């Protein structure tokens, strides 16, 4: 999932910060393609409404 998808789901970056327990400064530095751990955390917290995107990790496995 992307940061934009997560923000759109929760309604704002502030709400994304609250849900993940991260500071606004931290969330602001996240790349558009969210880090793997963050994606899985959001997947769990949304009970699967947002899914971690395994396609984002293909290049990481090949490296």
PDB file of N, CA and C in Angstrom:
ATOM      1  N   UNK A   1       0.841  -1.180   0.000  1.00  0.00           N
ATOM      2  CA  UNK A   1       0.000   0.000   0.000  1.00  0.00           C
ATOM      3  C   UNK A   1       0.881   1.237   0.000  1.00  0.00           C
ATOM      4  N   UNK A   2       0.291   2.295  -0.430  1.00  0.00           N
ATOM      5  CA  UNK A   2       1.032   3.554  -0.470  1.00  0.00           C
ATOM      6  C   UNK A   2       0.623   4.438   0.712  1.00  0.00           C
ATOM      7  N   UNK A   3       1.446   5.429   0.954  1.00  0.00           N
ATOM      8  CA  UNK A   3       1.124   6.391   2.014  1.00  0.00           C
ATOM      9  C   UNK A   3      -0.183   7.108   1.678  1.00  0.00           C
ATOM     10  N   UNK A   4      -0.381   7.435   0.422  1.00  0.00           N
ATOM     11  CA  UNK A   4      -1.614   8.108   0.005  1.00  0.00           C
ATOM     12  C   UNK A   4      -2.837   7.244   0.283  1.00  0.00           C
ATOM     13  N   UNK A   5      -2.745   5.951  -0.003  1.00  0.00           N
ATOM     14  CA  UNK A   5      -3.865   5.048   0.273  1.00  0.00           C
ATOM     15  C   UNK A   5      -4.180   5.018   1.769  1.00  0.00           C
ATOM     16  N   UNK A   6      -3.139   4.956   2.602  1.00  0.00           N
ATOM     17  CA  UNK A   6      -3.344   4.912   4.052  1.00  0.00           C
ATOM     18  C   UNK A   6      -3.963   6.215   4.558  1.00  0.00           C
ATOM     19  N   UNK A   7      -3.443   7.341   4.087  1.00  0.00           N
ATOM     20  CA  UNK A   7      -3.987   8.636   4.502  1.00  0.00           C
ATOM     21  C   UNK A   7      -5.440   8.755   4.058  1.00  0.00           C
ATOM     22  N   UNK A   8      -5.734   8.365   2.839  1.00  0.00           N
ATOM     23  CA  UNK A   8      -7.118   8.429   2.348  1.00  0.00           C
ATOM     24  C   UNK A   8      -8.036   7.533   3.167  1.00  0.00           C
ATOM     25  N   UNK A   9      -7.544   6.365   3.548  1.00  0.00           N
ATOM     26  CA  UNK A   9      -8.361   5.440   4.347  1.00  0.00           C
ATOM     27  C   UNK A   9      -8.701   6.043   5.707  1.00  0.00           C
ATOM     28  N   UNK A  10      -7.707   6.619   6.366  1.00  0.00           N
ATOM     29  CA  UNK A  10      -7.927   7.157   7.712  1.00  0.00           C
ATOM     30  C   UNK A  10      -8.469   8.584   7.708  1.00  0.00           C
ATOM     31  N   UNK A  11      -8.398   9.257   6.572  1.00  0.00           N
ATOM     32  CA  UNK A  11      -8.987  10.573   6.457  1.00  0.00           C
ATOM     33  C   UNK A  11      -8.022  11.732   6.569  1.00  0.00           C
ATOM     34  N   UNK A  12      -6.852  11.488   7.155  1.00  0.00           N
ATOM     35  CA  UNK A  12      -5.852  12.550   7.279  1.00  0.00           C
ATOM     36  C   UNK A  12      -4.526  11.942   7.722  1.00  0.00           C
ATOM     37  N   UNK A  13      -3.453  12.695   7.493  1.00  0.00           N
ATOM     38  CA  UNK A  13      -2.144  12.248   7.968  1.00  0.00           C
ATOM     39  C   UNK A  13      -2.124  12.231   9.494  1.00  0.00           C
ATOM     40  N   UNK A  14      -2.796  13.191  10.109  1.00  0.00           N
ATOM     41  CA  UNK A  14      -2.850  13.237  11.576  1.00  0.00           C
ATOM     42  C   UNK A  14      -3.474  11.955  12.134  1.00  0.00           C
ATOM     43  N   UNK A  15      -4.560  11.494  11.513  1.00  0.00           N
ATOM     44  CA  UNK A  15      -5.218  10.272  11.967  1.00  0.00           C
ATOM     45  C   UNK A  15      -4.313   9.060  11.736  1.00  0.00           C
ATOM     46  N   UNK A  16      -3.592   9.032  10.622  1.00  0.00           N
ATOM     47  CA  UNK A  16      -2.635   7.956  10.366  1.00  0.00           C
ATOM     48  C   UNK A  16      -1.576   7.929  11.461  1.00  0.00           C
ATOM     49  N   UNK A  17      -1.116   9.106  11.869  1.00  0.00           N
ATOM     50  CA  UNK A  17      -0.143   9.201  12.964  1.00  0.00           C
ATOM     51  C   UNK A  17      -0.714   8.614  14.253  1.00  0.00           C
ATOM     52  N   UNK A  18      -1.950   8.976  14.562  1.00  0.00           N
ATOM     53  CA  UNK A  18      -2.594   8.486  15.781  1.00  0.00           C
ATOM     54  C   UNK A  18      -2.757   6.971  15.759  1.00  0.00           C
ATOM     55  N   UNK A  19      -3.211   6.448  14.630  1.00  0.00           N
ATOM     56  CA  UNK A  19      -3.455   5.002  14.506  1.00  0.00           C
ATOM     57  C   UNK A  19      -2.158   4.210  14.635  1.00  0.00           C
ATOM     58  N   UNK A  20      -1.086   4.705  14.046  1.00  0.00           N
ATOM     59  CA  UNK A  20       0.184   3.971  14.073  1.00  0.00           C
ATOM     60  C   UNK A  20       1.051   4.332  15.273  1.00  0.00           C
ATOM     61  N   UNK A  21       0.662   5.368  16.015  1.00  0.00           N
ATOM     62  CA  UNK A  21       1.452   5.771  17.181  1.00  0.00           C
ATOM     63  C   UNK A  21       2.770   6.427  16.808  1.00  0.00           C
ATOM     64  N   UNK A  22       2.815   7.012  15.610  1.00  0.00           N
ATOM     65  CA  UNK A  22       4.039   7.657  15.143  1.00  0.00           C
ATOM     66  C   UNK A  22       3.863   9.171  15.152  1.00  0.00           C
ATOM     67  N   UNK A  23       4.956   9.881  15.320  1.00  0.00           N
ATOM     68  CA  UNK A  23       4.944  11.342  15.281  1.00  0.00           C
ATOM     69  C   UNK A  23       4.740  11.810  13.847  1.00  0.00           C
ATOM     70  N   UNK A  24       4.165  13.005  13.701  1.00  0.00           N
ATOM     71  CA  UNK A  24       3.943  13.571  12.368  1.00  0.00           C
ATOM     72  C   UNK A  24       5.254  13.664  11.593  1.00  0.00           C
ATOM     73  N   UNK A  25       6.335  14.020  12.287  1.00  0.00           N
ATOM     74  CA  UNK A  25       7.638  14.125  11.622  1.00  0.00           C
ATOM     75  C   UNK A  25       8.080  12.773  11.060  1.00  0.00           C
ATOM     76  N   UNK A  26       7.753  11.704  11.751  1.00  0.00           N
ATOM     77  CA  UNK A  26       8.112  10.359  11.284  1.00  0.00           C
ATOM     78  C   UNK A  26       7.303   9.993  10.047  1.00  0.00           C
ATOM     79  N   UNK A  27       5.999  10.170  10.126  1.00  0.00           N
ATOM     80  CA  UNK A  27       5.126   9.824   9.003  1.00  0.00           C
ATOM     81  C   UNK A  27       5.469  10.674   7.781  1.00  0.00           C
ATOM     82  N   UNK A  28       5.821  11.916   8.009  1.00  0.00           N
ATOM     83  CA  UNK A  28       6.176  12.809   6.895  1.00  0.00           C
ATOM     84  C   UNK A  28       7.383  12.305   6.121  1.00  0.00           C
ATOM     85  N   UNK A  29       8.271  11.580   6.781  1.00  0.00           N
ATOM     86  CA  UNK A  29       9.484  11.101   6.108  1.00  0.00           C
ATOM     87  C   UNK A  29       9.286   9.749   5.422  1.00  0.00           C
ATOM     88  N   UNK A  30       8.147   9.095   5.659  1.00  0.00           N
ATOM     89  CA  UNK A  30       7.903   7.813   5.000  1.00  0.00           C
ATOM     90  C   UNK A  30       7.845   8.007   3.494  1.00  0.00           C
ATOM     91  N   UNK A  31       8.415   7.085   2.729  1.00  0.00           N
ATOM     92  CA  UNK A  31       8.294   7.166   1.264  1.00  0.00           C
ATOM     93  C   UNK A  31       6.865   6.841   0.851  1.00  0.00           C
ATOM     94  N   UNK A  32       6.522   7.143  -0.389  1.00  0.00           N
ATOM     95  CA  UNK A  32       5.165   6.858  -0.883  1.00  0.00           C
ATOM     96  C   UNK A  32       4.870   5.358  -0.788  1.00  0.00           C
ATOM     97  N   UNK A  33       5.835   4.527  -1.117  1.00  0.00           N
ATOM     98  CA  UNK A  33       5.677   3.087  -0.917  1.00  0.00           C
ATOM     99  C   UNK A  33       6.085   2.802   0.522  1.00  0.00           C
ATOM    100  N   UNK A  34       5.106   2.574   1.368  1.00  0.00           N
ATOM    101  CA  UNK A  34       5.364   2.431   2.800  1.00  0.00           C
ATOM    102  C   UNK A  34       6.306   1.267   3.100  1.00  0.00           C
ATOM    103  N   UNK A  35       7.125   1.413   4.141  1.00  0.00           N
ATOM    104  CA  UNK A  35       8.005   0.312   4.546  1.00  0.00           C
ATOM    105  C   UNK A  35       7.182  -0.949   4.868  1.00  0.00           C
ATOM    106  N   UNK A  36       7.780  -2.073   4.639  1.00  0.00           N
ATOM    107  CA  UNK A  36       7.115  -3.368   4.827  1.00  0.00           C
ATOM    108  C   UNK A  36       6.441  -3.491   6.198  1.00  0.00           C
ATOM    109  N   UNK A  37       7.167  -3.203   7.253  1.00  0.00           N
ATOM    110  CA  UNK A  37       6.607  -3.338   8.599  1.00  0.00           C
ATOM    111  C   UNK A  37       5.405  -2.444   8.828  1.00  0.00           C
ATOM    112  N   UNK A  38       5.472  -1.232   8.319  1.00  0.00           N
ATOM    113  CA  UNK A  38       4.357  -0.296   8.456  1.00  0.00           C
ATOM    114  C   UNK A  38       3.149  -0.828   7.699  1.00  0.00           C
ATOM    115  N   UNK A  39       3.376  -1.352   6.506  1.00  0.00           N
ATOM    116  CA  UNK A  39       2.265  -1.908   5.732  1.00  0.00           C
ATOM    117  C   UNK A  39       1.575  -3.037   6.492  1.00  0.00           C
ATOM    118  N   UNK A  40       2.350  -3.944   7.058  1.00  0.00           N
ATOM    119  CA  UNK A  40       1.741  -5.062   7.777  1.00  0.00           C
ATOM    120  C   UNK A  40       1.039  -4.582   9.042  1.00  0.00           C
ATOM    121  N   UNK A  41       1.600  -3.595   9.715  1.00  0.00           N
ATOM    122  CA  UNK A  41       0.954  -3.029  10.906  1.00  0.00           C
ATOM    123  C   UNK A  41      -0.414  -2.432  10.535  1.00  0.00           C
ATOM    124  N   UNK A  42      -0.454  -1.678   9.448  1.00  0.00           N
ATOM    125  CA  UNK A  42      -1.708  -1.061   9.019  1.00  0.00           C
ATOM    126  C   UNK A  42      -2.703  -2.125   8.574  1.00  0.00           C
ATOM    127  N   UNK A  43      -2.221  -3.161   7.905  1.00  0.00           N
ATOM    128  CA  UNK A  43      -3.111  -4.258   7.502  1.00  0.00           C
ATOM    129  C   UNK A  43      -3.791  -4.859   8.728  1.00  0.00           C
ATOM    130  N   UNK A  44      -3.031  -5.100   9.783  1.00  0.00           N
ATOM    131  CA  UNK A  44      -3.592  -5.675  11.004  1.00  0.00           C
ATOM    132  C   UNK A  44      -4.570  -4.692  11.657  1.00  0.00           C
ATOM    133  N   UNK A  45      -4.159  -3.431  11.758  1.00  0.00           N
ATOM    134  CA  UNK A  45      -5.002  -2.439  12.438  1.00  0.00           C
ATOM    135  C   UNK A  45      -6.289  -2.137  11.679  1.00  0.00           C
ATOM    136  N   UNK A  46      -6.307  -2.358  10.360  1.00  0.00           N
ATOM    137  CA  UNK A  46      -7.530  -2.157   9.580  1.00  0.00           C
ATOM    138  C   UNK A  46      -8.284  -3.467   9.388  1.00  0.00           C
ATOM    139  N   UNK A  47      -7.831  -4.517  10.046  1.00  0.00           N
ATOM    140  CA  UNK A  47      -8.447  -5.844   9.928  1.00  0.00           C
ATOM    141  C   UNK A  47      -8.559  -6.270   8.464  1.00  0.00           C
ATOM    142  N   UNK A  48      -7.498  -5.940   7.700  1.00  0.00           N
ATOM    143  CA  UNK A  48      -7.406  -6.385   6.323  1.00  0.00           C
ATOM    144  C   UNK A  48      -8.071  -5.485   5.296  1.00  0.00           C
ATOM    145  N   UNK A  49      -8.656  -4.370   5.725  1.00  0.00           N
ATOM    146  CA  UNK A  49      -9.253  -3.459   4.745  1.00  0.00           C
ATOM    147  C   UNK A  49      -8.188  -2.875   3.831  1.00  0.00           C
ATOM    148  N   UNK A  50      -7.029  -2.569   4.380  1.00  0.00           N
ATOM    149  CA  UNK A  50      -5.859  -2.203   3.577  1.00  0.00           C
ATOM    150  C   UNK A  50      -4.904  -3.379   3.647  1.00  0.00           C
ATOM    151  N   UNK A  51      -4.344  -3.744   2.527  1.00  0.00           N
ATOM    152  CA  UNK A  51      -3.452  -4.912   2.460  1.00  0.00           C
ATOM    153  C   UNK A  51      -2.027  -4.492   2.138  1.00  0.00           C
ATOM    154  N   UNK A  52      -1.086  -5.154   2.797  1.00  0.00           N
ATOM    155  CA  UNK A  52       0.320  -4.984   2.426  1.00  0.00           C
ATOM    156  C   UNK A  52       0.473  -5.512   1.005  1.00  0.00           C
ATOM    157  N   UNK A  53       1.233  -4.833   0.206  1.00  0.00           N
ATOM    158  CA  UNK A  53       1.388  -5.170  -1.206  1.00  0.00           C
ATOM    159  C   UNK A  53       2.673  -5.959  -1.415  1.00  0.00           C
ATOM    160  N   UNK A  54       2.576  -7.282  -1.573  1.00  0.00           N
ATOM    161  CA  UNK A  54       3.784  -8.087  -1.734  1.00  0.00           C
ATOM    162  C   UNK A  54       4.578  -7.734  -2.995  1.00  0.00           C
ATOM    163  N   UNK A  55       3.931  -7.179  -4.003  1.00  0.00           N
ATOM    164  CA  UNK A  55       4.646  -6.767  -5.225  1.00  0.00           C
ATOM    165  C   UNK A  55       5.690  -5.706  -4.944  1.00  0.00           C
ATOM    166  N   UNK A  56       5.498  -4.917  -3.894  1.00  0.00           N
ATOM    167  CA  UNK A  56       6.458  -3.886  -3.556  1.00  0.00           C
ATOM    168  C   UNK A  56       7.785  -4.466  -3.084  1.00  0.00           C
ATOM    169  N   UNK A  57       7.797  -5.739  -2.720  1.00  0.00           N
ATOM    170  CA  UNK A  57       8.982  -6.330  -2.105  1.00  0.00           C
ATOM    171  C   UNK A  57       9.765  -7.231  -3.043  1.00  0.00           C
ATOM    172  N   UNK A  58       9.314  -7.394  -4.266  1.00  0.00           N
ATOM    173  CA  UNK A  58      10.011  -8.272  -5.208  1.00  0.00           C
ATOM    174  C   UNK A  58      11.450  -7.819  -5.412  1.00  0.00           C
ATOM    175  N   UNK A  59      11.660  -6.529  -5.610  1.00  0.00           N
ATOM    176  CA  UNK A  59      13.030  -6.045  -5.830  1.00  0.00           C
ATOM    177  C   UNK A  59      13.879  -6.199  -4.572  1.00  0.00           C
ATOM    178  N   UNK A  60      13.259  -6.127  -3.384  1.00  0.00           N
ATOM    179  CA  UNK A  60      14.021  -6.328  -2.148  1.00  0.00           C
ATOM    180  C   UNK A  60      14.504  -7.769  -2.039  1.00  0.00           C
ATOM    181  N   UNK A  61      13.672  -8.722  -2.460  1.00  0.00           N
ATOM    182  CA  UNK A  61      14.067 -10.130  -2.386  1.00  0.00           C
ATOM    183  C   UNK A  61      15.181 -10.437  -3.381  1.00  0.00           C
ATOM    184  N   UNK A  62      15.155  -9.778  -4.512  1.00  0.00           N
ATOM    185  CA  UNK A  62      16.137 -10.048  -5.544  1.00  0.00           C
ATOM    186  C   UNK A  62      17.499  -9.435  -5.219  1.00  0.00           C
ATOM    187  N   UNK A  63      17.507  -8.435  -4.358  1.00  0.00           N
ATOM    188  CA  UNK A  63      18.760  -7.724  -4.033  1.00  0.00           C
ATOM    189  C   UNK A  63      19.673  -8.553  -3.176  1.00  0.00           C
TER     190      UNK A  63
END
